[in-house]
Amino acid sequence: MKIMKQVLSKAFVMFLIYTALCGVVYTGCVTGIAQLLFPDKANGSIIEVDGKKYGCELLGQSYNDEAHMWGRIMNVDVSTYKDENGKTLMYAAPSNLSPAGGEYGELVARRVEMLRAANPDMEETAVPADLVTCSGSGLDPHISPAAAEFQTARIAKANGMTENAVREIIKTCTSGRFLGLFGEETVNVLKVNLMLDGILQP
């Protein structure tokens, strides 16, 4: 019985020590270092201008008007979840539709039709795949440079800009491959639209 008490006592002490080390000291150090070196990313990569928050650069937002760039299809649910006050919460997820299914084909066809109608200058150009498909998260904030270029003429006309001016904004909001080798170039849709609105400066 005495040995059992000693074992339990040591186990409890070890539990307290590792809880303090892993739960307090380690997390405190990581959080402090992140706030010191990467405060923007540590706080959610929120785009804030003059004290106003416009969104997270890592989460997509829905645009479907002529003057703004359109992003990927967003599979958003605003009917399932509510907070403790009954306020609707937005939830996003992949569609889980099979490319072999009819519903998926209809979704893509509708999206292609919308893009063709909105971008008549590009009738001879194939619609980039990322503009008609949903990402794994359902909230992808990026599109390909080809998808951005597909919309350049429409955006320029709607905003009274030259196409080259729009391309300069797109170039500013384009991220290259990781280490120049991995992944693909991507364009952040939210940043482009905030620059088009004059909120962010190129």
PDB file of N, CA and C in Angstrom, residues 16 42 48 52 96 99 101 108 118 123 128 139 145 156 170 175 183-184 189 192:
ATOM      1  N   LEU A  16       1.942  17.080 -12.954  1.00  0.00           N
ATOM      2  CA  LEU A  16       1.953  18.530 -12.762  1.00  0.00           C
ATOM      3  C   LEU A  16       3.122  19.183 -13.492  1.00  0.00           C
ATOM      4  N   ALA A  42       0.169  35.166 -36.770  1.00  0.00           N
ATOM      5  CA  ALA A  42      -0.252  34.619 -35.477  1.00  0.00           C
ATOM      6  C   ALA A  42      -1.654  35.083 -35.093  1.00  0.00           C
ATOM      7  N   GLU A  48      -6.356  44.384 -42.370  1.00  0.00           N
ATOM      8  CA  GLU A  48      -6.934  45.514 -41.640  1.00  0.00           C
ATOM      9  C   GLU A  48      -6.356  46.821 -42.182  1.00  0.00           C
ATOM     10  N   LYS A  52     -10.143  49.069 -39.722  1.00  0.00           N
ATOM     11  CA  LYS A  52     -11.274  48.269 -40.178  1.00  0.00           C
ATOM     12  C   LYS A  52     -10.783  46.945 -40.741  1.00  0.00           C
ATOM     13  N   ASN A  96     -18.018  17.125 -52.011  1.00  0.00           N
ATOM     14  CA  ASN A  96     -18.067  15.663 -52.042  1.00  0.00           C
ATOM     15  C   ASN A  96     -18.855  15.124 -53.231  1.00  0.00           C
ATOM     16  N   PRO A  99     -17.088  13.631 -59.835  1.00  0.00           N
ATOM     17  CA  PRO A  99     -17.026  14.129 -61.221  1.00  0.00           C
ATOM     18  C   PRO A  99     -17.826  13.261 -62.187  1.00  0.00           C
ATOM     19  N   GLY A 101     -20.766  12.110 -61.493  1.00  0.00           N
ATOM     20  CA  GLY A 101     -22.189  12.304 -61.241  1.00  0.00           C
ATOM     21  C   GLY A 101     -22.791  13.429 -62.062  1.00  0.00           C
ATOM     22  N   VAL A 108     -20.865  22.491 -62.844  1.00  0.00           N
ATOM     23  CA  VAL A 108     -19.783  23.026 -63.676  1.00  0.00           C
ATOM     24  C   VAL A 108     -20.354  23.736 -64.899  1.00  0.00           C
ATOM     25  N   ALA A 118     -20.454  36.672 -68.328  1.00  0.00           N
ATOM     26  CA  ALA A 118     -19.823  37.815 -67.654  1.00  0.00           C
ATOM     27  C   ALA A 118     -18.547  38.269 -68.346  1.00  0.00           C
ATOM     28  N   GLU A 123     -14.571  34.667 -75.165  1.00  0.00           N
ATOM     29  CA  GLU A 123     -15.361  33.562 -75.707  1.00  0.00           C
ATOM     30  C   GLU A 123     -14.511  32.525 -76.433  1.00  0.00           C
ATOM     31  N   PRO A 128     -10.715  28.491 -67.242  1.00  0.00           N
ATOM     32  CA  PRO A 128      -9.804  27.766 -66.344  1.00  0.00           C
ATOM     33  C   PRO A 128     -10.568  26.875 -65.370  1.00  0.00           C
ATOM     34  N   LEU A 139     -13.336  27.096 -49.180  1.00  0.00           N
ATOM     35  CA  LEU A 139     -13.067  28.511 -48.893  1.00  0.00           C
ATOM     36  C   LEU A 139     -11.689  28.934 -49.405  1.00  0.00           C
ATOM     37  N   PRO A 145      -3.139  32.301 -61.991  1.00  0.00           N
ATOM     38  CA  PRO A 145      -2.953  33.484 -62.833  1.00  0.00           C
ATOM     39  C   PRO A 145      -3.797  33.420 -64.103  1.00  0.00           C
ATOM     40  N   ALA A 156     -11.480  45.484 -66.047  1.00  0.00           N
ATOM     41  CA  ALA A 156     -10.971  46.772 -66.546  1.00  0.00           C
ATOM     42  C   ALA A 156     -12.120  47.645 -67.036  1.00  0.00           C
ATOM     43  N   ILE A 170      -2.982  42.413 -60.260  1.00  0.00           N
ATOM     44  CA  ILE A 170      -2.922  40.949 -60.171  1.00  0.00           C
ATOM     45  C   ILE A 170      -1.498  40.490 -59.879  1.00  0.00           C
ATOM     46  N   SER A 175       1.463  35.167 -55.659  1.00  0.00           N
ATOM     47  CA  SER A 175       2.530  34.511 -54.885  1.00  0.00           C
ATOM     48  C   SER A 175       3.180  33.446 -55.747  1.00  0.00           C
ATOM     49  N   GLY A 183       4.674  23.606 -55.843  1.00  0.00           N
ATOM     50  CA  GLY A 183       3.374  24.232 -55.971  1.00  0.00           C
ATOM     51  C   GLY A 183       3.261  25.051 -57.240  1.00  0.00           C
ATOM     52  N   GLU A 184       2.244  25.918 -57.277  1.00  0.00           N
ATOM     53  CA  GLU A 184       1.989  26.752 -58.438  1.00  0.00           C
ATOM     54  C   GLU A 184       1.824  28.206 -58.014  1.00  0.00           C
ATOM     55  N   VAL A 189      -7.552  36.523 -54.302  1.00  0.00           N
ATOM     56  CA  VAL A 189      -8.716  37.237 -54.831  1.00  0.00           C
ATOM     57  C   VAL A 189      -9.116  38.410 -53.942  1.00  0.00           C
ATOM     58  N   VAL A 192      -6.799  41.396 -54.427  1.00  0.00           N
ATOM     59  CA  VAL A 192      -7.043  42.049 -55.707  1.00  0.00           C
ATOM     60  C   VAL A 192      -8.265  42.957 -55.609  1.00  0.00           C
TER      61      VAL A 192
END
